[in-house]
Tab-separated table of C-alpha atoms and ligand atoms in Angstrom:
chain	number	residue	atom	x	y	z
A	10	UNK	CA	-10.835	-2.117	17.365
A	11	UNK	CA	-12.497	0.141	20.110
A	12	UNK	CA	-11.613	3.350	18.704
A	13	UNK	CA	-13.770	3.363	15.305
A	14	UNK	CA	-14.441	6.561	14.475
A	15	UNK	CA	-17.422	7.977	11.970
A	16	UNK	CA	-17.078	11.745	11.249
A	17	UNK	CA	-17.094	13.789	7.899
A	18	UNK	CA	-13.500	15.229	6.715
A	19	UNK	CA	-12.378	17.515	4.074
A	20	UNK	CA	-9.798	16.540	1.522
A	21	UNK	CA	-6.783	18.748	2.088
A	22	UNK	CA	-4.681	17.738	-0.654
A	23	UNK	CA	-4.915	15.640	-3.957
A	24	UNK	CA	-1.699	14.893	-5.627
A	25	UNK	CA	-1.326	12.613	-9.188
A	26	UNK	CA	1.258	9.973	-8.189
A	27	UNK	CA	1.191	8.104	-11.684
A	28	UNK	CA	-1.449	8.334	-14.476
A	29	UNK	CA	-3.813	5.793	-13.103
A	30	UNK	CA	-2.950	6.666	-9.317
A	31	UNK	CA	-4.111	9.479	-7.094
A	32	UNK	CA	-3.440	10.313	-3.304
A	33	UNK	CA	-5.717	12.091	-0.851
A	34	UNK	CA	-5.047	13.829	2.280
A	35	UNK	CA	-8.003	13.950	4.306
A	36	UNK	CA	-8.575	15.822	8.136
A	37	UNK	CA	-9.372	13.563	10.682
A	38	UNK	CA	-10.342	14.400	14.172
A	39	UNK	CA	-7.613	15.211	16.942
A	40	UNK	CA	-8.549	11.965	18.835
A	41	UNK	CA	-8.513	9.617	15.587
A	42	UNK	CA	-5.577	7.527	15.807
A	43	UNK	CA	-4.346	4.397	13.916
A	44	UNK	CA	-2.269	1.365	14.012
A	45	UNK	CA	0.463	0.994	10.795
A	46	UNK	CA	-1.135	-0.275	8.535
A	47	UNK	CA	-4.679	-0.150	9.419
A	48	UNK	CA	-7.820	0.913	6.369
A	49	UNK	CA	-10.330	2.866	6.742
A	50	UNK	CA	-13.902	3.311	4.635
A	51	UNK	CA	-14.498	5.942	2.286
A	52	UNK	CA	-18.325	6.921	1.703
A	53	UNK	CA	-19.117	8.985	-1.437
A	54	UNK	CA	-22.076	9.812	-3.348
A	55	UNK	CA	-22.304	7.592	-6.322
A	56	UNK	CA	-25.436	8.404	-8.389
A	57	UNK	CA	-27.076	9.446	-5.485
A	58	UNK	CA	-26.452	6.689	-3.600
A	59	UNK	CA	-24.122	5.895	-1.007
A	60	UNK	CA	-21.292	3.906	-1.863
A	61	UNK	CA	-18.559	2.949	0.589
A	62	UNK	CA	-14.986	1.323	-0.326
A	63	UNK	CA	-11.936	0.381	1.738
A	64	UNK	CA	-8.920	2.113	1.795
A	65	UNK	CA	-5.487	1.258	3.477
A	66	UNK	CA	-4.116	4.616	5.100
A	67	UNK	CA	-0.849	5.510	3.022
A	68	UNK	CA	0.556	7.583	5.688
A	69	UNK	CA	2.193	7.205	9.028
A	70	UNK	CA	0.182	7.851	12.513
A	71	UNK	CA	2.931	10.601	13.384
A	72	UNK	CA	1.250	12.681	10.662
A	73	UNK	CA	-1.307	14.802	12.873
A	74	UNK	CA	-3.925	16.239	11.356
A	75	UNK	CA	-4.882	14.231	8.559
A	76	UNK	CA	-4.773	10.588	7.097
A	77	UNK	CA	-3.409	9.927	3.430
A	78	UNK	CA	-5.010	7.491	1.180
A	79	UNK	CA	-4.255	6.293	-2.602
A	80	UNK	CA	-6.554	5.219	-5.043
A	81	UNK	CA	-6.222	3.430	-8.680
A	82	UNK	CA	-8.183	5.324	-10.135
A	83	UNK	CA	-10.116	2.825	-12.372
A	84	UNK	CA	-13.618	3.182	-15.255
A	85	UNK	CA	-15.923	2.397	-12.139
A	86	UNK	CA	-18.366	5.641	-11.229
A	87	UNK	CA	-16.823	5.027	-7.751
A	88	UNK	CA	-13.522	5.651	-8.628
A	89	UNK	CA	-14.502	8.803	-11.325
A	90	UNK	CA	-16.376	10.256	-8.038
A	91	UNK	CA	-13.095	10.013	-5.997
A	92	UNK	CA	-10.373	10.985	-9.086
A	93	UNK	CA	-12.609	14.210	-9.458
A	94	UNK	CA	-12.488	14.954	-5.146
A	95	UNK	CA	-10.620	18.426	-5.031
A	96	UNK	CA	-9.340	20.587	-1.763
A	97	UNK	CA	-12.490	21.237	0.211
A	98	UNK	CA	-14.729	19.205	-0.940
A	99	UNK	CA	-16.118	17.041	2.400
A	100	UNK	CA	-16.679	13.069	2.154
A	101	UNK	CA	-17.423	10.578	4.902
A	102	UNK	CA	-15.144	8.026	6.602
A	103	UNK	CA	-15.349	5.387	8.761
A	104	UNK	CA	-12.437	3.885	10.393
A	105	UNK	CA	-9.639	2.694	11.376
A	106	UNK	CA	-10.047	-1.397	10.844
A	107	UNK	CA	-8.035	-4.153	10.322
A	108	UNK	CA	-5.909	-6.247	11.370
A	109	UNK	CA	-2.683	-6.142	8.994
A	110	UNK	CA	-0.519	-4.661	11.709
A	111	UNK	CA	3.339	-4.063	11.562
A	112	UNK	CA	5.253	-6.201	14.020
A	113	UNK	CA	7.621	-3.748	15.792
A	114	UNK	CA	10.046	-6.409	16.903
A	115	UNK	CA	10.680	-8.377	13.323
A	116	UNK	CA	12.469	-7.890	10.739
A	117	UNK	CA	9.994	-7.540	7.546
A	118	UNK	CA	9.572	-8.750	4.383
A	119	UNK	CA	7.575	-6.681	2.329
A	120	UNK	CA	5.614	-8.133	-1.316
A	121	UNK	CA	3.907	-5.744	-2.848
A	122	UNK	CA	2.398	-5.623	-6.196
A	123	UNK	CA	1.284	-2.080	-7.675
A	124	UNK	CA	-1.298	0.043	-5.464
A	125	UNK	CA	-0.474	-2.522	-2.824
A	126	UNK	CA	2.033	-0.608	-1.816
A	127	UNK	CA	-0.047	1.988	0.205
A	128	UNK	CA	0.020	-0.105	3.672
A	129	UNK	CA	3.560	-0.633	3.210
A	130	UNK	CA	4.218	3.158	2.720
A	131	UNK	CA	2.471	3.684	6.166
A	132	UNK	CA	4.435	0.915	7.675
A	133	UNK	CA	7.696	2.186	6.341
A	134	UNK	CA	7.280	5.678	7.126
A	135	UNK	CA	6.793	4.696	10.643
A	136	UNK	CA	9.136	2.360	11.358
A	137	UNK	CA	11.602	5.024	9.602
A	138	UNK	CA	10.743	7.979	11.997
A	139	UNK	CA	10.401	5.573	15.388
A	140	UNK	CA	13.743	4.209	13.980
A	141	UNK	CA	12.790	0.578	14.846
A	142	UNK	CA	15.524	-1.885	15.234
A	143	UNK	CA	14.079	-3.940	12.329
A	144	UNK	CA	15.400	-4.450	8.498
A	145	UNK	CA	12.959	-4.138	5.892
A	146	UNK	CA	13.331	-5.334	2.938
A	147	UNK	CA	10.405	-4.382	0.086
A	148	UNK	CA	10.208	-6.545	-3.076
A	149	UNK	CA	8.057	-3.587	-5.581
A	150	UNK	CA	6.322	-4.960	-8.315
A	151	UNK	CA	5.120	-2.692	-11.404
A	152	UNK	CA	4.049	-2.860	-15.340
A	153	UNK	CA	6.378	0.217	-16.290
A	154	UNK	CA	8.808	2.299	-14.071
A	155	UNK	CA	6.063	5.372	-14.966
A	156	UNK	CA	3.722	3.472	-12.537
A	157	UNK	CA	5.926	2.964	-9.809
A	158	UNK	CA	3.723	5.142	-7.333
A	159	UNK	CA	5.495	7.136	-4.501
A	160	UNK	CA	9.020	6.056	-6.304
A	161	UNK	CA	10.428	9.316	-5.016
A	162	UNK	CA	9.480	9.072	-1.319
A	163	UNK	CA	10.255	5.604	-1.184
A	164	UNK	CA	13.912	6.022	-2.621
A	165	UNK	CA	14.401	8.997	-0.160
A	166	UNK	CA	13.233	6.740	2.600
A	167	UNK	CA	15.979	4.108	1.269
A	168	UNK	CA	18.364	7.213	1.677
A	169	UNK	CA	17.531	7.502	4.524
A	170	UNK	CA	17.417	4.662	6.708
A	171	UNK	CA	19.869	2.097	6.685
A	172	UNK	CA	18.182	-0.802	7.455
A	173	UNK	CA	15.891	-0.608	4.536
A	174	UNK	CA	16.448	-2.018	1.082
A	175	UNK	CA	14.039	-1.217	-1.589
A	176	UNK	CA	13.880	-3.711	-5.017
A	177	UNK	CA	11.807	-3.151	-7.762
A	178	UNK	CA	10.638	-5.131	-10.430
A	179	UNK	CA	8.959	-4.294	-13.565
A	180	UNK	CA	6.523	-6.442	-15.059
A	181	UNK	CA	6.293	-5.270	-18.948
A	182	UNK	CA	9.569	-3.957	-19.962
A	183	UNK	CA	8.949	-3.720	-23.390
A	184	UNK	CA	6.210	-0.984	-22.904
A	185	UNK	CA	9.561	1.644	-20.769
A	186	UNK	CA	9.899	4.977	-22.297
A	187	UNK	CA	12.859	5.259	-19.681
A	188	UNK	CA	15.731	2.841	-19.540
A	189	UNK	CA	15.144	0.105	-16.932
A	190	UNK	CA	18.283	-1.433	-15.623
A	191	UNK	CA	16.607	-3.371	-12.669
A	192	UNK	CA	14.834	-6.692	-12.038
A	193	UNK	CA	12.189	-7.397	-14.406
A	194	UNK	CA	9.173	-9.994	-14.387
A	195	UNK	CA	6.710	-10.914	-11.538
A	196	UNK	CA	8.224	-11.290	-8.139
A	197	UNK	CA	9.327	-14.973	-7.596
A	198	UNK	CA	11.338	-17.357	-5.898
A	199	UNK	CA	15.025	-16.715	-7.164
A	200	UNK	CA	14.027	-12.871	-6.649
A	201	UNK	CA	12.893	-13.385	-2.879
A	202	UNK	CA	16.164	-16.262	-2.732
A	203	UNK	CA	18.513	-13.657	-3.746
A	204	UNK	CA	17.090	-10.636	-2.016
A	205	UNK	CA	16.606	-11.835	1.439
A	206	UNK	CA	19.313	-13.547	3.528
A	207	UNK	CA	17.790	-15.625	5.768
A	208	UNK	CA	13.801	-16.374	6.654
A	209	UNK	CA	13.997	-17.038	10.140
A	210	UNK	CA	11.917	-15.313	12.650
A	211	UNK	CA	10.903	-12.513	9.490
A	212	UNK	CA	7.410	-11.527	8.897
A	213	UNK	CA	5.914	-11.451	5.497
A	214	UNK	CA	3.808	-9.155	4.435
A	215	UNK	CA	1.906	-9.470	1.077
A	216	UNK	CA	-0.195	-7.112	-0.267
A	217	UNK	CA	-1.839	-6.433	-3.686
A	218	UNK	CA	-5.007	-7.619	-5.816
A	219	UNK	CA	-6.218	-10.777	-4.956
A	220	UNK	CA	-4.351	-13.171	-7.591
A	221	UNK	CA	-0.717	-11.355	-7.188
A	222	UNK	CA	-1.355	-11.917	-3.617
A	223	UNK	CA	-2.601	-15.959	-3.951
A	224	UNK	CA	0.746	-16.138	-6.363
A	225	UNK	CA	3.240	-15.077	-3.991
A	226	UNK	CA	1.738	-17.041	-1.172
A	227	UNK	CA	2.062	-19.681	-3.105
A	228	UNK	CA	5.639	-19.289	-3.649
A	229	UNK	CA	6.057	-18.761	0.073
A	230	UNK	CA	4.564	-22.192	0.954
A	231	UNK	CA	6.544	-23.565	-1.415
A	232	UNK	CA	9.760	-22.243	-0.105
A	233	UNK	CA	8.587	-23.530	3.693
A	234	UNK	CA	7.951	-20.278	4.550
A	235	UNK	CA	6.073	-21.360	8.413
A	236	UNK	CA	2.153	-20.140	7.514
A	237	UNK	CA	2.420	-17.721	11.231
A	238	UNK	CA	5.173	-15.929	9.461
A	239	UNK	CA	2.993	-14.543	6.839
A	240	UNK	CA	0.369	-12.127	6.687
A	241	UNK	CA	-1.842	-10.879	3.969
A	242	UNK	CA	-4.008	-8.224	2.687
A	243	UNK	CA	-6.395	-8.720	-0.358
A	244	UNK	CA	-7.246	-5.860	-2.369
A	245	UNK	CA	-10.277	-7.470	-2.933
A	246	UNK	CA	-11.990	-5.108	-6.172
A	247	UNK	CA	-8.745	-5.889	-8.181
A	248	UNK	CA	-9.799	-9.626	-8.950
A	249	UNK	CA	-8.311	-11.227	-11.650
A	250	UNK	CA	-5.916	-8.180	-12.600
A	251	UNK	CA	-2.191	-8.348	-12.726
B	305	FAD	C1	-8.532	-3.813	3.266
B	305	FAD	C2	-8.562	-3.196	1.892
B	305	FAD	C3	-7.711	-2.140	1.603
B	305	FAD	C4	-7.724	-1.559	0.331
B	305	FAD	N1	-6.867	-0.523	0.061
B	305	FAD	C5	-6.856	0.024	-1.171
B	305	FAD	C6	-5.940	1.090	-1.477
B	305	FAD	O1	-5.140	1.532	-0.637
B	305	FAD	N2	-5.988	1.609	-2.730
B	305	FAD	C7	-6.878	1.140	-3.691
B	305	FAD	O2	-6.870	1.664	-4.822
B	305	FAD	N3	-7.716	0.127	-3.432
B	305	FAD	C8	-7.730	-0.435	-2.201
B	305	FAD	N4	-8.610	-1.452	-1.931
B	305	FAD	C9	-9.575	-1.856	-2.981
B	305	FAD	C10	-10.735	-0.841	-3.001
B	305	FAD	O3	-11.540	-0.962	-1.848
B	305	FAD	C11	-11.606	-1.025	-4.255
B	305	FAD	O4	-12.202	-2.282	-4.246
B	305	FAD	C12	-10.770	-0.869	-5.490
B	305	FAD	O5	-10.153	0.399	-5.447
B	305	FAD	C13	-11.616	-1.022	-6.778
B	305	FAD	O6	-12.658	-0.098	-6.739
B	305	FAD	P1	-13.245	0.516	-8.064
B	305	FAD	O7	-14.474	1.277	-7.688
B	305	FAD	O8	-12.204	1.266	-8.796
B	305	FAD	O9	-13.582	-0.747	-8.950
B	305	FAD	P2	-14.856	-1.738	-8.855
B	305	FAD	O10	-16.130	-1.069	-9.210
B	305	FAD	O11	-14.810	-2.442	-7.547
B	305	FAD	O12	-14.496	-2.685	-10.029
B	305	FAD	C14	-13.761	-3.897	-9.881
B	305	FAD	C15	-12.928	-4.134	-11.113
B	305	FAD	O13	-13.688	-3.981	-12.310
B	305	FAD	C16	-13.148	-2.960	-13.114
B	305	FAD	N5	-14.276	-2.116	-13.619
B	305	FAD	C17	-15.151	-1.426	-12.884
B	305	FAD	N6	-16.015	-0.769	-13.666
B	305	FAD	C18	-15.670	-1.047	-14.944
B	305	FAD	C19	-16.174	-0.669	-16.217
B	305	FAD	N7	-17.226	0.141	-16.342
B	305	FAD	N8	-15.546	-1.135	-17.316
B	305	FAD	C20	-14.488	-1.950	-17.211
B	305	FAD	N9	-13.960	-2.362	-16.034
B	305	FAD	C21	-14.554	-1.928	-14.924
B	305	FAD	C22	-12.236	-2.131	-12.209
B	305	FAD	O14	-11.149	-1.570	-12.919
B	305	FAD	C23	-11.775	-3.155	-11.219
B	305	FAD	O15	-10.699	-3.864	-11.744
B	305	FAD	C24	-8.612	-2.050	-0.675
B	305	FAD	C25	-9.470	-3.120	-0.374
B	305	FAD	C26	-9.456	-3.688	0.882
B	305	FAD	C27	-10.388	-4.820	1.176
């Protein structure tokens, strides 16, 4: 992309979205712009070194001013550095990259499996306020409905826009303190079957760690799912997780 951008920002907002998951507003020059639902890098100080993860941008380009991202907030030192960032504080970023990019014109299919939900976010927020003439449909996989991150947002966005349906799916069950009358177990083939009408001409987007993401691809390919009509982002750093 030509318009890679390096320039310090200060985080304008942190906000707890579940226990393990945090989101950051940071400022970002008035001539950074993005694509839905491109990453940027995040540099911090990490034991007085320099340490520098990816991060897929959580919010929509219309938001001027500032870019959010969301973070797992795992036991590495990067991720204590970034849980403990606080209003003010300045970090470094790098950006935007990548090339998982929303197709204006098709009607989506969106596989997401916990954190990987931040490009989608992005993606939906967009094509919500340009009011796109494409259905979306988002399959949601989580452990508990506690870790569902952004469930509020999203379900207001479902409010909101008729041509998006929202499904969620909860992994562990048995570990609820709330009631959980939805789907439950990883996303699969009866679930994608059932939820989406026809696959012709739809994009699918899958995003998660690593071996949700190989999973559902495999399912894909093994409903004939045409390899062009799918597209994939890796949270590589989440290898061999759930
Ligand atoms: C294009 C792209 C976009 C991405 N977008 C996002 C995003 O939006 N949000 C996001 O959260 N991540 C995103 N990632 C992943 C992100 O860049 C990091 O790799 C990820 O957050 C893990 O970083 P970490 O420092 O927490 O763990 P790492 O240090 O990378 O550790 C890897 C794994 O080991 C575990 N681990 C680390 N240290 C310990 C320890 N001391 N004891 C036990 N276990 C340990 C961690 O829990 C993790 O599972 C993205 C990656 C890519 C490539």
């Amino acid at each position: 992309m030509l318009n890679i951008k390096d320039f310090e920002s200060k985080v304008l907002r942190v906000n707890q979205e579940t226990t393990e998951i945090k989101s950051f507003q940071f400022s970002v020059p008035d001539d950074f712009s993005f694509k839905p639902a491109q990453h940027v890098v995040l540099e911090l100080h990490v034991d007085g070194k320099k340490q520098m993860k990816s991060f897929s941008i959580s919010s929509s380009p219309s938001r001027k001013g500032y870019i959010e991202t969301t973070k797992r907030i795992g036991p590495s030192e990067y991720s204590k550095v970034m849980g403990s960032l606080k209003e003010g504080d300045v970090v470094r970023i790098k950006g935007p990259y990548g090339l998982f990019l929303l197709n204006e014109e098709k009607d989506a299919v969106m596989i997401a499996g916990g954190i990987g939900i931040t490009p989608f976010k992005d993606m939906i927020e967009y094509a919500s306020e340009k009011v796109l003439p494409i259905k979306i449909t988002l399959l949601f996989s989580n452990k508990t409905p506690e870790d569902i991150p952004f469930k509020e947002e999203l379900d207001e966005l479902d409010r909101n826009n008729s041509d998006l349906k929202i499904i969620h799916t909860i992994t562990r069950p048995h570990q609820n303190k709330e009631e959980w009358d939805g789907l439950t177990g990883h996303i699969n083939e009866e679930m994608i079957r059932k939820e989406v009408e026809s696959f012709e001409g739809k994009v699918f987007y899958v995003c998660g760690p690593p071996s949700m993401v190989n999973e559902v691809v495999a399912i894909l390919e093994k409903m004939q799912i045409p390899k062009e009509q799918i597209k994939i982002e890796r949270f590589t750093g989440y290898d061999g997780e759930e």
